C-alpha cells in the first residue's frame, strides 16, 4: 500500500446508505482526501474498499483481472502495437474468463491444472481442438503475467512452474514447395503482374507476408541487386499499420537473384 493510505467504512446518516472515506498519497506525492458514497449495504462498501486498497497497493491481493490492467500498463508500452494486441486478445479470451475474479495470491497449483485441462479439451468455432502450439502460446501469456507478479509485485513463486507445461513449442514440420512446384504455380498468376512479382519475392527471397506488404520502391536496389527488409505491415482495428520488425535480427539485406532484379 502507498505510504499514508487509509480508509474507513461508515453509515451515511443523511442518505441511509454506506460510504467509504479515503485518505491516500497519489503517485505525485499529493495527499488526497476523498469520499465514495452510495453503497446500499455495508458489504458493498467493504468490497469496494478492498478493491481500492488492492489497486492502490498494486499487490497480489488484487484480482487477476485487476492485475491484468497493471500488467498492461507495465508491459504494453515496451511492445509493438500488433504484439500487444495479440497478447491482449488471448488474455481476454482464455485467461480472464477463468482466473478473472480470483485474487492473484489465491491462484494455486489446482486452479492452474484445472485451467490447463479445460484448455486441452476446448475446441474452436469449427469444432476442432486447438493446436499444440496455440495451447503453448496461450499458456505463455499466463506464465508471463505470473512471472511479472513474482518479479515486481511480491508473489513468492508462480504455480505454473510446478504444474508442468502443456502444448508444444514447435508445430508440425513445414511443407515447402519444391522449385518445380513453385514454377508450376507461378505459371497460373503470370498474367497478373503485381501478384506474380509478389510471389516471386516471397519464394526466392524468403519474405514473410507482412514484410512483403510493407515494401516500397526505396527498399529495392536494382543496381546492386539487393532488397532491404526493415519494417512490416499489419491490419489492426481497421487501420493499416507499418511498424518495425519483431526483432532487430529480423532486419536484413537480401541479395536478389539476377533474373528477379531484372523482373523488378
mmCIF file of C-alpha atoms in Angstrom:
data_model
loop_
_atom_site.group_PDB
_atom_site.id
_atom_site.type_symbol
_atom_site.label_atom_id
_atom_site.label_comp_id
_atom_site.label_asym_id
_atom_site.label_seq_id
_atom_site.Cartn_x
_atom_site.Cartn_y
_atom_site.Cartn_z
ATOM 1 C CA UNK A 1 0.000 0.000 0.000
ATOM 2 C CA UNK A 2 1.214 3.527 -0.667
ATOM 3 C CA UNK A 3 2.518 5.290 2.389
ATOM 4 C CA UNK A 4 -0.235 7.167 4.185
ATOM 5 C CA UNK A 5 -3.152 5.260 2.610
ATOM 6 C CA UNK A 6 -6.146 4.786 4.919
ATOM 7 C CA UNK A 7 -9.872 4.185 4.619
ATOM 8 C CA UNK A 8 -12.907 3.853 6.839
ATOM 9 C CA UNK A 9 -16.404 2.499 6.181
ATOM 10 C CA UNK A 10 -19.395 4.101 7.881
ATOM 11 C CA UNK A 11 -23.144 4.673 7.601
ATOM 12 C CA UNK A 12 -24.252 7.873 5.853
ATOM 13 C CA UNK A 13 -26.922 9.034 8.287
ATOM 14 C CA UNK A 14 -28.434 11.621 5.919
ATOM 15 C CA UNK A 15 -28.916 9.254 2.993
ATOM 16 C CA UNK A 16 -29.306 5.921 4.750
ATOM 17 C CA UNK A 17 -26.548 4.414 2.599
ATOM 18 C CA UNK A 18 -22.929 3.482 3.258
ATOM 19 C CA UNK A 19 -19.786 5.413 2.391
ATOM 20 C CA UNK A 20 -16.027 4.908 2.297
ATOM 21 C CA UNK A 21 -13.763 7.767 3.387
ATOM 22 C CA UNK A 22 -10.342 7.765 1.754
ATOM 23 C CA UNK A 23 -7.023 9.376 2.552
ATOM 24 C CA UNK A 24 -4.013 8.396 0.462
ATOM 25 C CA UNK A 25 -0.917 9.715 -1.275
ATOM 26 C CA UNK A 26 -1.042 9.628 -5.069
ATOM 27 C CA UNK A 27 1.835 8.966 -7.460
ATOM 28 C CA UNK A 28 2.755 12.677 -7.466
ATOM 29 C CA UNK A 29 3.144 12.717 -3.685
ATOM 30 C CA UNK A 30 -0.097 14.631 -3.104
ATOM 31 C CA UNK A 31 -2.278 13.674 -0.118
ATOM 32 C CA UNK A 32 -5.824 13.052 -1.353
ATOM 33 C CA UNK A 33 -8.955 13.131 0.826
ATOM 34 C CA UNK A 34 -11.999 11.722 -0.872
ATOM 35 C CA UNK A 35 -15.303 10.020 -0.147
ATOM 36 C CA UNK A 36 -17.066 7.315 -2.128
ATOM 37 C CA UNK A 37 -20.802 7.304 -1.367
ATOM 38 C CA UNK A 38 -23.953 5.489 -2.355
ATOM 39 C CA UNK A 39 -23.386 1.867 -1.321
ATOM 40 C CA UNK A 40 -26.646 0.131 -0.468
ATOM 41 C CA UNK A 41 -25.080 -2.254 2.031
ATOM 42 C CA UNK A 42 -22.022 -2.376 4.273
ATOM 43 C CA UNK A 43 -20.893 -5.450 2.335
ATOM 44 C CA UNK A 44 -20.806 -3.493 -0.939
ATOM 45 C CA UNK A 45 -18.819 -0.706 0.719
ATOM 46 C CA UNK A 46 -16.319 -3.166 2.204
ATOM 47 C CA UNK A 47 -15.915 -4.918 -1.143
ATOM 48 C CA UNK A 48 -15.208 -1.618 -2.887
ATOM 49 C CA UNK A 49 -12.764 -0.637 -0.114
ATOM 50 C CA UNK A 50 -10.920 -3.959 -0.507
ATOM 51 C CA UNK A 51 -10.617 -3.488 -4.273
ATOM 52 C CA UNK A 52 -9.471 0.105 -3.868
ATOM 53 C CA UNK A 53 -6.749 -0.794 -1.393
ATOM 54 C CA UNK A 54 -5.569 -3.669 -3.558
ATOM 55 C CA UNK A 55 -5.379 -1.332 -6.523
ATOM 56 C CA UNK A 56 -3.530 1.305 -4.514
ATOM 57 C CA UNK A 57 -1.088 -1.241 -3.219
ATOM 58 C CA UNK A 58 -0.790 -2.978 -6.588
ATOM 59 C CA UNK A 59 -0.382 -6.104 -4.538
ATOM 60 C CA UNK A 60 -1.105 -9.770 -5.083
ATOM 61 C CA UNK A 61 -4.377 -9.164 -3.230
ATOM 62 C CA UNK A 62 -5.727 -7.723 -6.468
ATOM 63 C CA UNK A 63 -7.958 -9.928 -8.555
ATOM 64 C CA UNK A 64 -6.383 -11.396 -11.648
ATOM 65 C CA UNK A 65 -8.500 -9.115 -13.845
ATOM 66 C CA UNK A 66 -7.366 -6.074 -11.884
ATOM 67 C CA UNK A 67 -3.750 -7.127 -12.124
ATOM 68 C CA UNK A 68 -4.023 -7.576 -15.901
ATOM 69 C CA UNK A 69 -4.633 -3.823 -16.115
ATOM 70 C CA UNK A 70 -1.455 -3.198 -14.110
ATOM 71 C CA UNK A 71 0.422 -5.675 -16.304
ATOM 72 C CA UNK A 72 -0.821 -3.841 -19.402
ATOM 73 C CA UNK A 73 0.418 -0.504 -18.055
ATOM 74 C CA UNK A 74 3.834 -2.016 -17.342
ATOM 75 C CA UNK A 75 4.302 -4.110 -20.469
ATOM 76 C CA UNK A 76 2.324 -2.756 -23.433
ATOM 77 C CA UNK A 77 4.491 0.398 -23.983
ATOM 78 C CA UNK A 78 7.513 -1.889 -24.481
ATOM 79 C CA UNK A 79 5.895 -3.989 -27.205
ATOM 80 C CA UNK A 80 4.828 -3.428 -30.790
ATOM 81 C CA UNK A 81 1.164 -2.497 -31.039
ATOM 82 C CA UNK A 82 0.367 -5.649 -33.005
ATOM 83 C CA UNK A 83 2.219 -7.854 -30.493
ATOM 84 C CA UNK A 84 0.322 -6.411 -27.532
ATOM 85 C CA UNK A 85 -2.987 -6.706 -29.412
ATOM 86 C CA UNK A 86 -2.360 -10.418 -29.933
ATOM 87 C CA UNK A 87 -1.425 -10.946 -26.266
ATOM 88 C CA UNK A 88 -4.405 -8.936 -25.063
ATOM 89 C CA UNK A 89 -6.824 -10.981 -27.170
ATOM 90 C CA UNK A 90 -5.595 -14.275 -25.696
ATOM 91 C CA UNK A 91 -5.652 -12.866 -22.155
ATOM 92 C CA UNK A 92 -9.232 -11.612 -22.526
ATOM 93 C CA UNK A 93 -10.491 -14.748 -24.275
ATOM 94 C CA UNK A 94 -8.629 -17.536 -22.486
ATOM 95 C CA UNK A 95 -7.407 -16.281 -19.096
ATOM 96 C CA UNK A 96 -9.799 -13.723 -17.634
ATOM 97 C CA UNK A 97 -12.945 -15.886 -18.005
ATOM 98 C CA UNK A 98 -11.295 -18.496 -15.742
ATOM 99 C CA UNK A 99 -8.988 -16.557 -13.402
ATOM 100 C CA UNK A 100 -10.593 -13.098 -13.547
ATOM 101 C CA UNK A 101 -12.279 -12.970 -10.129
ATOM 102 C CA UNK A 102 -9.558 -14.904 -8.250
ATOM 103 C CA UNK A 103 -7.065 -12.945 -6.197
ATOM 104 C CA UNK A 104 -3.613 -13.431 -7.705
ATOM 105 C CA UNK A 105 -2.277 -14.682 -4.367
ATOM 106 C CA UNK A 106 -5.016 -17.351 -4.254
ATOM 107 C CA UNK A 107 -4.196 -18.932 -7.618
ATOM 108 C CA UNK A 108 -2.831 -22.344 -6.696
ATOM 109 C CA UNK A 109 -1.482 -25.407 -8.426
ATOM 110 C CA UNK A 110 -5.002 -26.856 -8.510
ATOM 111 C CA UNK A 111 -6.530 -23.843 -10.292
ATOM 112 C CA UNK A 112 -3.764 -23.815 -12.909
ATOM 113 C CA UNK A 113 -4.137 -27.548 -13.563
ATOM 114 C CA UNK A 114 -7.931 -27.183 -13.917
ATOM 115 C CA UNK A 115 -7.415 -24.364 -16.399
ATOM 116 C CA UNK A 116 -4.885 -26.408 -18.373
ATOM 117 C CA UNK A 117 -7.297 -29.332 -18.553
ATOM 118 C CA UNK A 118 -10.052 -27.056 -19.860
ATOM 119 C CA UNK A 119 -7.747 -25.581 -22.481
ATOM 120 C CA UNK A 120 -6.700 -29.032 -23.687
ATOM 121 C CA UNK A 121 -10.369 -30.044 -24.087
ATOM 122 C CA UNK A 122 -11.541 -26.759 -25.653
ATOM 123 C CA UNK A 123 -12.483 -26.510 -29.324
ATOM 124 C CA UNK A 124 -12.506 -23.679 -31.835
ATOM 125 C CA UNK A 125 -15.530 -22.366 -33.752
ATOM 126 C CA UNK A 126 -15.157 -25.237 -36.228
ATOM 127 C CA UNK A 127 -15.328 -27.873 -33.522
ATOM 128 C CA UNK A 128 -11.623 -28.726 -33.693
ATOM 129 C CA UNK A 129 -9.295 -28.871 -30.709
ATOM 130 C CA UNK A 130 -6.688 -26.140 -30.504
ATOM 131 C CA UNK A 131 -3.257 -26.963 -31.916
ATOM 132 C CA UNK A 132 -0.467 -27.861 -29.516
ATOM 133 C CA UNK A 133 1.482 -24.732 -30.467
ATOM 134 C CA UNK A 134 -1.549 -22.473 -29.888
ATOM 135 C CA UNK A 135 -2.123 -24.035 -26.457
ATOM 136 C CA UNK A 136 1.504 -23.351 -25.553
ATOM 137 C CA UNK A 137 1.217 -19.769 -26.833
ATOM 138 C CA UNK A 138 -1.842 -19.148 -24.648
ATOM 139 C CA UNK A 139 -0.130 -20.716 -21.650
ATOM 140 C CA UNK A 140 2.850 -18.435 -22.261
ATOM 141 C CA UNK A 141 0.579 -15.450 -21.556
ATOM 142 C CA UNK A 142 -0.338 -16.836 -18.136
ATOM 143 C CA UNK A 143 3.319 -17.583 -17.467
ATOM 144 C CA UNK A 144 4.338 -14.026 -18.393
ATOM 145 C CA UNK A 145 1.723 -12.464 -16.102
ATOM 146 C CA UNK A 146 2.568 -14.669 -13.114
ATOM 147 C CA UNK A 147 6.315 -14.203 -13.614
ATOM 148 C CA UNK A 148 5.783 -10.432 -13.788
ATOM 149 C CA UNK A 149 3.948 -10.648 -10.453
ATOM 150 C CA UNK A 150 6.824 -12.598 -8.928
ATOM 151 C CA UNK A 151 9.499 -10.201 -10.198
ATOM 152 C CA UNK A 152 7.794 -6.909 -9.412
ATOM 153 C CA UNK A 153 4.871 -7.358 -7.002
ATOM 154 C CA UNK A 154 5.966 -9.843 -4.373
ATOM 155 C CA UNK A 155 4.305 -13.114 -5.375
ATOM 156 C CA UNK A 156 6.560 -15.800 -3.793
ATOM 157 C CA UNK A 157 6.508 -18.113 -6.813
ATOM 158 C CA UNK A 158 4.496 -18.934 -9.910
ATOM 159 C CA UNK A 159 2.229 -22.000 -9.537
ATOM 160 C CA UNK A 160 2.710 -22.642 -13.230
ATOM 161 C CA UNK A 161 6.327 -23.616 -12.555
ATOM 162 C CA UNK A 162 5.137 -26.632 -10.552
ATOM 163 C CA UNK A 163 2.394 -27.917 -12.841
ATOM 164 C CA UNK A 164 4.467 -28.707 -15.907
ATOM 165 C CA UNK A 165 3.707 -27.152 -19.288
ATOM 166 C CA UNK A 166 1.103 -28.226 -21.825
ATOM 167 C CA UNK A 167 1.208 -27.859 -25.587
ATOM 168 C CA UNK A 168 4.304 -27.870 -27.751
ATOM 169 C CA UNK A 169 6.855 -25.169 -28.585
ATOM 170 C CA UNK A 170 7.133 -26.243 -32.199
ATOM 171 C CA UNK A 171 4.369 -27.262 -34.554
ATOM 172 C CA UNK A 172 4.390 -29.856 -37.251
ATOM 173 C CA UNK A 173 7.125 -29.792 -39.845
ATOM 174 C CA UNK A 174 6.533 -27.182 -42.541
ATOM 175 C CA UNK A 175 5.770 -28.423 -46.004
ATOM 176 C CA UNK A 176 7.654 -26.306 -48.523
ATOM 177 C CA UNK A 177 7.152 -26.069 -52.247
ATOM 178 C CA UNK A 178 9.903 -27.509 -54.395
ATOM 179 C CA UNK A 179 11.170 -25.276 -57.190
ATOM 180 C CA UNK A 180 9.221 -27.375 -59.687
ATOM 181 C CA UNK A 181 6.010 -26.980 -57.674
ATOM 182 C CA UNK A 182 6.517 -23.220 -57.338
ATOM 183 C CA UNK A 183 7.178 -22.716 -61.057
ATOM 184 C CA UNK A 184 4.043 -24.678 -61.862
ATOM 185 C CA UNK A 185 2.057 -22.407 -59.548
ATOM 186 C CA UNK A 186 3.647 -19.186 -60.835
ATOM 187 C CA UNK A 187 2.512 -20.008 -64.377
ATOM 188 C CA UNK A 188 -1.077 -19.598 -63.152
ATOM 189 C CA UNK A 189 -0.547 -15.999 -61.996
ATOM 190 C CA UNK A 190 1.961 -14.774 -64.573
ATOM 191 C CA UNK A 191 -0.760 -12.728 -66.317
ATOM 192 C CA UNK A 192 -1.357 -10.770 -63.057
ATOM 193 C CA UNK A 193 1.922 -8.811 -62.659
ATOM 194 C CA UNK A 194 1.517 -7.471 -59.123
ATOM 195 C CA UNK A 195 0.582 -10.903 -57.774
ATOM 196 C CA UNK A 196 3.264 -12.643 -59.823
ATOM 197 C CA UNK A 197 6.079 -10.370 -58.602
ATOM 198 C CA UNK A 198 4.796 -10.562 -55.026
ATOM 199 C CA UNK A 199 5.065 -14.347 -55.089
ATOM 200 C CA UNK A 200 8.465 -14.125 -56.770
ATOM 201 C CA UNK A 201 9.768 -12.070 -53.823
ATOM 202 C CA UNK A 202 8.089 -14.325 -51.269
ATOM 203 C CA UNK A 203 9.527 -17.508 -52.762
ATOM 204 C CA UNK A 204 13.008 -16.524 -53.895
ATOM 205 C CA UNK A 205 13.821 -14.085 -51.073
ATOM 206 C CA UNK A 206 12.157 -15.834 -48.107
ATOM 207 C CA UNK A 207 9.921 -12.915 -47.132
ATOM 208 C CA UNK A 208 7.052 -13.057 -44.670
ATOM 209 C CA UNK A 209 3.726 -11.686 -45.855
ATOM 210 C CA UNK A 210 3.845 -8.595 -43.608
ATOM 211 C CA UNK A 211 7.395 -7.815 -44.747
ATOM 212 C CA UNK A 212 6.344 -8.024 -48.383
ATOM 213 C CA UNK A 213 3.326 -5.750 -47.917
ATOM 214 C CA UNK A 214 5.493 -3.083 -46.235
ATOM 215 C CA UNK A 215 7.965 -2.869 -49.134
ATOM 216 C CA UNK A 216 8.441 0.385 -51.033
ATOM 217 C CA UNK A 217 10.477 1.102 -54.146
ATOM 218 C CA UNK A 218 13.177 2.652 -51.933
ATOM 219 C CA UNK A 219 13.806 -0.762 -50.377
ATOM 220 C CA UNK A 220 14.779 -2.286 -53.722
ATOM 221 C CA UNK A 221 18.236 -1.515 -55.111
ATOM 222 C CA UNK A 222 18.202 -2.804 -58.673
ATOM 223 C CA UNK A 223 21.747 -1.656 -59.459
ATOM 224 C CA UNK A 224 23.298 -3.549 -56.540
ATOM 225 C CA UNK A 225 20.676 -6.302 -56.717
ATOM 226 C CA UNK A 226 19.601 -6.097 -53.048
ATOM 227 C CA UNK A 227 16.335 -5.733 -51.193
ATOM 228 C CA UNK A 228 16.141 -4.321 -47.656
ATOM 229 C CA UNK A 229 13.787 -5.707 -45.017
ATOM 230 C CA UNK A 230 13.247 -3.118 -42.272
ATOM 231 C CA UNK A 231 9.509 -2.955 -41.484
ATOM 232 C CA UNK A 232 6.291 -4.906 -41.536
ATOM 233 C CA UNK A 233 2.635 -4.335 -42.382
ATOM 234 C CA UNK A 234 -0.342 -5.299 -40.224
ATOM 235 C CA UNK A 235 -4.061 -4.586 -40.168
ATOM 236 C CA UNK A 236 -5.276 -3.722 -36.675
ATOM 237 C CA UNK A 237 -8.643 -2.327 -35.613
ATOM 238 C CA UNK A 238 -9.454 -1.496 -39.251
ATOM 239 C CA UNK A 239 -6.234 0.516 -39.580
ATOM 240 C CA UNK A 240 -3.185 -0.128 -41.749
ATOM 241 C CA UNK A 241 -0.032 -0.138 -39.626
ATOM 242 C CA UNK A 242 3.519 -0.043 -40.930
ATOM 243 C CA UNK A 243 5.803 -0.750 -38.000
ATOM 244 C CA UNK A 244 9.180 -2.154 -37.001
ATOM 245 C CA UNK A 245 10.030 -5.806 -37.318
ATOM 246 C CA UNK A 246 9.586 -8.045 -34.304
ATOM 247 C CA UNK A 247 13.311 -8.109 -33.508
ATOM 248 C CA UNK A 248 16.440 -6.304 -34.686
ATOM 249 C CA UNK A 249 17.732 -9.620 -36.002
ATOM 250 C CA UNK A 250 14.826 -9.673 -38.463
ATOM 251 C CA UNK A 251 16.253 -6.608 -40.207
ATOM 252 C CA UNK A 252 18.324 -7.746 -43.162
ATOM 253 C CA UNK A 253 19.557 -7.014 -46.658
ATOM 254 C CA UNK A 254 18.876 -9.813 -49.123
ATOM 255 C CA UNK A 255 20.757 -10.425 -52.363
ATOM 256 C CA UNK A 256 18.377 -10.544 -55.337
ATOM 257 C CA UNK A 257 18.875 -13.262 -57.950
ATOM 258 C CA UNK A 258 19.846 -11.609 -61.232
ATOM 259 C CA UNK A 259 16.652 -12.727 -63.008
ATOM 260 C CA UNK A 260 14.470 -11.316 -60.196
ATOM 261 C CA UNK A 261 16.297 -7.988 -60.253
ATOM 262 C CA UNK A 262 15.629 -7.807 -63.991
ATOM 263 C CA UNK A 263 11.955 -8.659 -63.471
ATOM 264 C CA UNK A 264 11.529 -5.976 -60.813
#
